[in-house]
Coordinates of C-alpha atoms in Angstrom, one line a residue:
M18 CA 24.8 58.5 260.9
T19 CA 22.3 56.6 262.4
K20 CA 20.1 54.1 260.7
T21 CA 18.1 51.4 261.1
A22 CA 18.1 49.7 258.2
T23 CA 21.0 49.9 255.7
F24 CA 21.9 47.4 252.7
M25 CA 25.3 49.7 251.7
D26 CA 27.7 49.0 254.4
F27 CA 28.4 45.5 256.3
N28 CA 29.7 47.7 258.9
F29 CA 30.2 44.8 261.7
L30 CA 33.1 43.3 258.6
K31 CA 35.2 46.5 258.7
N32 CA 36.4 46.0 262.3
L33 CA 37.3 42.4 261.5
F34 CA 38.9 43.2 258.3
G35 CA 40.9 46.4 259.5
S36 CA 42.5 46.5 255.5
R37 CA 42.4 49.4 253.9
T38 CA 43.0 47.6 250.2
Y39 CA 39.4 47.2 248.7
L40 CA 38.4 45.1 245.3
G41 CA 36.0 47.4 244.0
V42 CA 33.2 45.0 241.5
D43 CA 31.1 46.0 238.7
I44 CA 28.8 43.5 237.5
G45 CA 27.6 45.0 234.3
T46 CA 25.1 43.1 231.8
T47 CA 27.6 41.7 229.6
S48 CA 31.2 42.1 231.3
L49 CA 32.5 42.7 234.7
K50 CA 35.7 44.7 236.0
I51 CA 37.5 44.1 239.1
A52 CA 39.5 47.0 240.5
E53 CA 42.2 46.2 243.7
V54 CA 42.9 50.1 244.8
R55 CA 44.1 50.7 248.5
R56 CA 45.5 53.9 250.8
G57 CA 48.8 54.5 250.1
K58 CA 51.1 57.2 252.0
N59 CA 50.0 59.6 249.5
G60 CA 46.3 58.5 248.7
A61 CA 44.5 56.0 246.6
E62 CA 46.3 53.8 244.3
L63 CA 45.5 51.0 241.8
L64 CA 47.5 47.9 242.2
N65 CA 46.0 45.7 239.8
Y66 CA 42.4 45.6 237.1
G67 CA 40.3 42.9 235.2
Y68 CA 38.4 43.3 232.9
L69 CA 36.0 40.8 231.4
E70 CA 33.7 41.1 228.5
S71 CA 31.4 38.3 227.2
F72 CA 30.0 38.5 223.8
D73 CA 27.8 36.0 223.8
Y74 CA 24.6 37.6 224.5
L75 CA 24.3 38.9 221.1
E76 CA 23.7 35.6 220.0
R77 CA 21.7 34.8 223.1
A78 CA 20.0 36.9 225.3
N79 CA 19.6 34.5 227.9
Q80 CA 23.5 34.7 227.8
A81 CA 24.1 38.1 229.6
F82 CA 25.3 38.2 233.3
Q83 CA 21.9 39.7 234.5
T84 CA 19.5 41.6 232.4
S85 CA 17.0 44.9 233.4
T86 CA 14.5 42.1 234.3
L87 CA 16.6 41.5 237.7
K88 CA 17.4 38.0 236.4
L89 CA 21.3 37.1 237.6
N90 CA 23.0 34.0 237.2
E91 CA 24.8 33.8 240.7
G92 CA 26.6 30.4 239.9
G93 CA 27.9 31.7 236.3
I94 CA 29.0 34.8 237.8
A95 CA 30.8 33.6 240.8
K96 CA 32.7 31.7 238.6
F97 CA 33.8 34.4 236.3
I98 CA 34.2 36.5 238.9
R99 CA 37.2 33.7 240.3
A100 CA 38.3 33.2 237.1
L101 CA 39.3 36.7 236.3
M102 CA 40.9 37.0 239.8
K103 CA 43.2 34.3 239.2
Q104 CA 43.4 35.2 235.6
S105 CA 44.6 39.2 236.8
G106 CA 46.4 37.9 240.0
I107 CA 43.9 39.9 242.2
P108 CA 44.1 38.4 245.4
A109 CA 41.2 38.5 247.9
H110 CA 40.6 41.6 249.4
P111 CA 37.1 43.1 251.4
V112 CA 34.8 43.7 248.3
I113 CA 33.0 46.7 247.5
A114 CA 30.1 45.8 244.6
S115 CA 27.7 47.9 242.2
L116 CA 24.1 47.3 242.3
P117 CA 22.8 48.3 238.9
S118 CA 20.2 51.6 239.0
F119 CA 17.5 49.5 237.7
S120 CA 17.3 47.6 240.2
S121 CA 17.2 50.7 242.7
F122 CA 15.0 53.4 243.8
S123 CA 16.3 56.6 244.4
T124 CA 14.6 60.5 245.3
L125 CA 16.4 63.8 246.8
I126 CA 14.5 64.8 249.4
E127 CA 15.0 68.5 251.3
V128 CA 14.4 68.7 255.0
P129 CA 15.7 71.3 257.5
Q130 CA 18.8 71.0 260.0
L131 CA 18.6 68.1 261.9
S132 CA 20.3 65.5 264.3
E133 CA 20.8 62.3 263.6
R134 CA 18.6 60.5 265.4
E135 CA 16.2 63.5 263.5
L136 CA 17.3 62.5 260.6
A137 CA 17.0 58.4 260.8
E138 CA 13.4 59.2 262.1
S139 CA 12.1 61.7 259.3
M140 CA 13.7 59.2 256.5
Q141 CA 11.9 56.1 257.6
L142 CA 8.5 58.3 257.3
Q143 CA 9.7 59.3 253.7
A144 CA 10.6 56.1 252.3
K145 CA 6.6 55.3 253.3
Q146 CA 5.6 58.1 251.0
Y147 CA 8.3 57.4 248.2
V148 CA 9.4 53.9 247.8
P149 CA 6.9 52.3 245.5
M150 CA 7.5 49.0 247.5
P151 CA 6.4 47.7 251.2
I152 CA 9.5 48.8 253.3
S153 CA 9.6 45.5 254.7
E154 CA 10.5 44.4 251.6
V155 CA 13.5 46.1 250.6
K156 CA 16.4 47.8 252.6
L157 CA 16.7 52.0 253.0
D158 CA 19.8 54.0 253.0
W159 CA 20.6 57.8 252.4
Q160 CA 23.5 60.1 252.6
K161 CA 23.4 64.0 253.0
V162 CA 24.5 65.0 249.2
G163 CA 24.3 69.0 249.6
E164 CA 22.1 71.6 251.0
R165 CA 21.1 75.3 249.6
R166 CA 18.8 78.1 250.9
D167 CA 15.2 78.3 250.2
E168 CA 13.5 81.1 249.5
K169 CA 13.0 82.8 252.8
G170 CA 16.9 81.9 253.4
A171 CA 16.9 78.7 256.3
L172 CA 19.2 75.8 255.6
L173 CA 18.0 73.0 253.7
Q174 CA 20.2 69.5 253.7
Q175 CA 19.1 67.6 250.7
I176 CA 19.5 63.9 250.9
L177 CA 19.5 60.9 248.8
L178 CA 17.2 58.5 249.9
I179 CA 17.4 54.9 248.4
S180 CA 16.0 51.8 248.7
V181 CA 16.8 48.2 247.0
P182 CA 14.7 45.1 247.3
N183 CA 15.8 42.7 250.0
E184 CA 15.5 40.2 247.6
V185 CA 18.5 41.5 245.2
V186 CA 20.8 42.5 248.0
A187 CA 20.2 38.5 248.9
R188 CA 21.3 37.5 245.5
Y189 CA 24.7 39.8 245.8
Q190 CA 25.0 38.2 249.0
K191 CA 25.0 34.6 247.3
I192 CA 27.5 36.2 244.3
F193 CA 30.7 36.3 246.5
S194 CA 29.9 34.2 248.9
L195 CA 30.2 31.3 246.1
A196 CA 32.7 33.1 244.8
G197 CA 34.0 33.1 247.9
L198 CA 34.9 37.0 249.0
S199 CA 33.9 38.6 251.6
L200 CA 31.0 41.0 250.8
L201 CA 32.0 44.4 252.7
A202 CA 29.3 46.9 251.0
L203 CA 27.0 47.0 248.0
E204 CA 26.4 50.6 246.5
V205 CA 23.7 51.3 243.4
E206 CA 26.6 52.0 240.5
G207 CA 25.1 56.1 240.4
L208 CA 27.0 56.6 243.7
S209 CA 30.2 55.2 242.4
L210 CA 30.3 56.7 239.3
A211 CA 29.3 60.0 240.6
R212 CA 32.5 59.7 243.3
S213 CA 35.1 58.6 240.3
A214 CA 33.6 61.4 237.5
T215 CA 33.2 64.3 239.3
M216 CA 35.4 64.0 243.1
G217 CA 36.8 66.9 243.6
T218 CA 35.5 69.7 240.9
A219 CA 33.0 72.2 241.1
G220 CA 29.5 72.1 239.4
P221 CA 26.9 70.3 238.3
A222 CA 27.9 67.8 235.6
L223 CA 25.3 65.0 233.5
V224 CA 27.0 61.4 233.7
M225 CA 25.7 59.3 230.8
D226 CA 26.7 55.9 231.3
I227 CA 26.2 53.8 228.2
G228 CA 26.7 49.8 229.2
A229 CA 25.3 47.4 226.9
R230 CA 21.6 47.3 228.1
S231 CA 21.0 50.5 230.0
T232 CA 22.0 53.8 230.0
T233 CA 22.4 55.0 233.8
I234 CA 22.5 59.1 234.0
V235 CA 23.0 60.6 236.9
V236 CA 23.6 64.8 238.1
A237 CA 26.9 64.8 240.2
E238 CA 28.9 67.2 241.9
N239 CA 32.1 67.0 243.4
G240 CA 31.8 63.5 244.0
F241 CA 28.2 63.4 245.0
M242 CA 24.8 62.1 243.1
K243 CA 22.2 64.5 243.1
F244 CA 20.0 63.4 240.4
A245 CA 19.5 59.9 239.1
G246 CA 17.6 58.5 235.7
Q247 CA 18.0 55.1 232.8
T248 CA 17.1 54.0 230.1
D249 CA 17.2 50.9 228.1
F250 CA 18.2 52.4 225.6
A251 CA 21.8 51.2 225.3
G252 CA 24.7 49.5 223.7
A253 CA 22.9 47.0 222.5
T254 CA 19.6 48.6 221.1
L255 CA 22.0 50.8 218.6
T256 CA 23.7 46.9 217.5
Q257 CA 20.0 45.7 217.2
T258 CA 19.6 48.5 214.7
V259 CA 22.4 48.1 212.8
A260 CA 22.0 44.5 212.5
T261 CA 18.4 45.2 211.0
G262 CA 19.4 47.8 209.1
L263 CA 22.0 46.7 207.4
K264 CA 20.6 42.6 207.6
L265 CA 24.2 41.5 209.4
G266 CA 24.6 39.2 212.0
N267 CA 24.7 40.1 215.4
R268 CA 28.5 39.9 216.0
R269 CA 29.3 41.5 212.5
A270 CA 27.3 44.5 213.3
E271 CA 28.3 44.6 217.0
E272 CA 31.9 45.5 215.5
M273 CA 31.2 47.8 212.3
K274 CA 29.5 50.2 215.6
R275 CA 32.2 50.0 217.0
H276 CA 34.9 51.0 214.8
R277 CA 33.0 53.5 212.7
G278 CA 30.2 54.7 215.0
L279 CA 29.1 58.4 214.1
T280 CA 31.7 59.6 212.1
G281 CA 29.6 60.0 209.2
A282 CA 32.9 59.6 206.9
A283 CA 32.9 58.7 203.7
G284 CA 30.8 55.3 202.5
E285 CA 29.5 55.1 206.7
Y286 CA 26.1 57.4 205.9
E287 CA 23.6 54.2 206.1
L288 CA 25.3 53.5 209.3
F289 CA 25.1 57.1 210.8
T290 CA 21.1 57.6 210.1
L291 CA 20.9 53.9 211.7
L292 CA 22.6 55.1 214.7
Q293 CA 21.6 58.8 214.6
P294 CA 17.8 57.9 216.4
M295 CA 18.7 55.9 218.6
V296 CA 21.5 58.0 220.9
D297 CA 18.9 60.7 220.5
V298 CA 16.7 59.0 222.3
I299 CA 19.8 58.6 225.2
I300 CA 20.3 62.3 224.5
N301 CA 16.9 63.4 225.1
E302 CA 16.3 61.1 228.5
G303 CA 20.1 62.8 229.4
M304 CA 18.2 66.4 228.5
R305 CA 15.2 65.1 230.4
V306 CA 17.6 64.5 233.5
R307 CA 19.2 67.7 233.0
K308 CA 15.8 69.8 232.7
N309 CA 13.9 68.5 235.7
Y310 CA 17.2 68.8 237.9
E311 CA 17.4 72.6 236.9
T312 CA 14.5 73.7 237.2
L313 CA 13.7 71.7 240.9
Y314 CA 17.1 73.6 242.8
K315 CA 17.6 76.2 239.8
T316 CA 21.1 75.3 239.4
A317 CA 22.8 75.1 235.4
V318 CA 24.5 71.7 234.4
T319 CA 27.8 73.1 233.1
R320 CA 29.0 70.0 231.5
I321 CA 28.8 66.8 230.1
I322 CA 30.8 63.4 231.2
L323 CA 30.5 59.7 229.1
A324 CA 31.2 57.0 230.6
G325 CA 30.8 53.1 230.2
G326 CA 31.6 50.6 227.2
G327 CA 29.2 53.1 224.9
A328 CA 31.4 56.0 225.9
N329 CA 34.0 54.9 223.5
L330 CA 31.9 54.7 220.2
P331 CA 33.3 56.6 217.7
G332 CA 32.5 60.3 217.0
L333 CA 29.7 60.2 220.1
H334 CA 31.1 62.8 222.4
R335 CA 31.5 65.1 219.1
Y336 CA 27.9 64.4 218.2
I337 CA 26.6 65.0 222.0
A338 CA 28.2 68.2 222.0
K339 CA 27.0 68.9 219.0
E340 CA 23.1 68.8 219.9
T341 CA 22.9 69.6 223.3
G342 CA 25.6 73.2 223.0
L343 CA 28.0 71.6 226.1
P344 CA 31.5 70.6 226.6
V345 CA 31.6 66.6 226.3
S346 CA 34.3 64.6 228.0
H347 CA 34.9 61.2 228.6
A348 CA 35.2 59.6 232.3
A349 CA 38.8 60.0 233.9
P350 CA 38.8 57.7 236.9
F351 CA 42.4 56.8 236.8
E352 CA 43.3 60.1 237.4
R353 CA 41.9 59.6 241.4
V354 CA 44.2 57.2 242.0
A355 CA 48.2 56.3 241.6
Y356 CA 49.5 53.5 239.6
P357 CA 52.6 52.5 238.0
I358 CA 54.0 54.0 234.8
S359 CA 53.9 50.3 233.2
M360 CA 50.3 50.4 233.6
A361 CA 50.1 53.1 231.3
P362 CA 49.7 52.2 228.4
L363 CA 46.9 49.4 229.5
L364 CA 44.5 51.6 230.6
T365 CA 44.5 53.6 227.8
G366 CA 41.0 53.9 226.2
L367 CA 39.6 52.2 229.8
G368 CA 39.0 55.2 231.9
P369 CA 35.2 55.0 231.0
I370 CA 35.0 51.2 231.0
F371 CA 36.4 51.2 234.8
A372 CA 34.8 54.4 236.2
V373 CA 32.3 52.2 238.5
A374 CA 34.8 49.7 240.0
I375 CA 37.3 52.7 240.6
G376 CA 34.4 54.5 242.4
L377 CA 33.7 51.8 244.1
G378 CA 37.1 51.3 245.1
L379 CA 37.6 54.5 246.0
K380 CA 34.7 54.3 248.9
E381 CA 36.3 53.5 251.9
L382 CA 39.8 55.5 251.6

């Protein structure tokens, strides 16, 4: 695909490395995930992984790795990356890193069948119309995610147009430079999420990645993101609600949320009534994205997939299934890779958390 500007791939680096082993690095607002993935004889293989979670943000908001205001502690994050790699025994490889959804803008555009040159010219024009910033201040990328026939039978290409501020790209480049790693590509987390959650499956799925500070919502099919949304209601919102409602410290509220959640068991009704309205906000945002997608593309979303640390909230998948009438499952990115049997017990419960990191590692394979 011909592009006049890109943030996704630093293509000149590929020829220098010649590597088939990559590090998928997912920098969340309060956690860091690294997946070492390579192309083996029979497909993708997970060689190693690392996971670091910070709870300091529960006491001091400025202790998050990053915030939805795009504040990044580049030096601190680089230090954590180096420490996690050392602790986990992960060697240096070319990095593919995630960009949070709240740092980007994306829209799905339909165009007639075009050559690569014509498509590049069209996307530059479309970007001026849709991107809410001057084109000189952003990096652009686009990819074909599907096609359909319109009412007259004409075949249309479905193109996902993405923009990210130059300033954000520069910050991530600085992080990996300070960490002593070579950054091969940056990718908006929704694309990685779609890849690991729906690759090889048919029918649109609503993927809800519930992080600490934001929830990313995408409609995806066969590994491609088709539609996206985002809300600031997420894990930290639930924790703060519990802390305020039960007059607890944030750390104690976080612990109670994680262990009891929405089970509604005996003696837990008060916790359920506190969490329910906040969870409903997340569900409603997901249903808004679903409705917009179905209205625009006349195709029904068939299921829901939960990802992110918030996906492990006890009772959440059953509650969402009850409220939406759709089957709900957890993201299972480790099904996309082979790994040593000795690693299996360690990966239990980590699937939703590593959905983006594994998706990043699979990008170039």
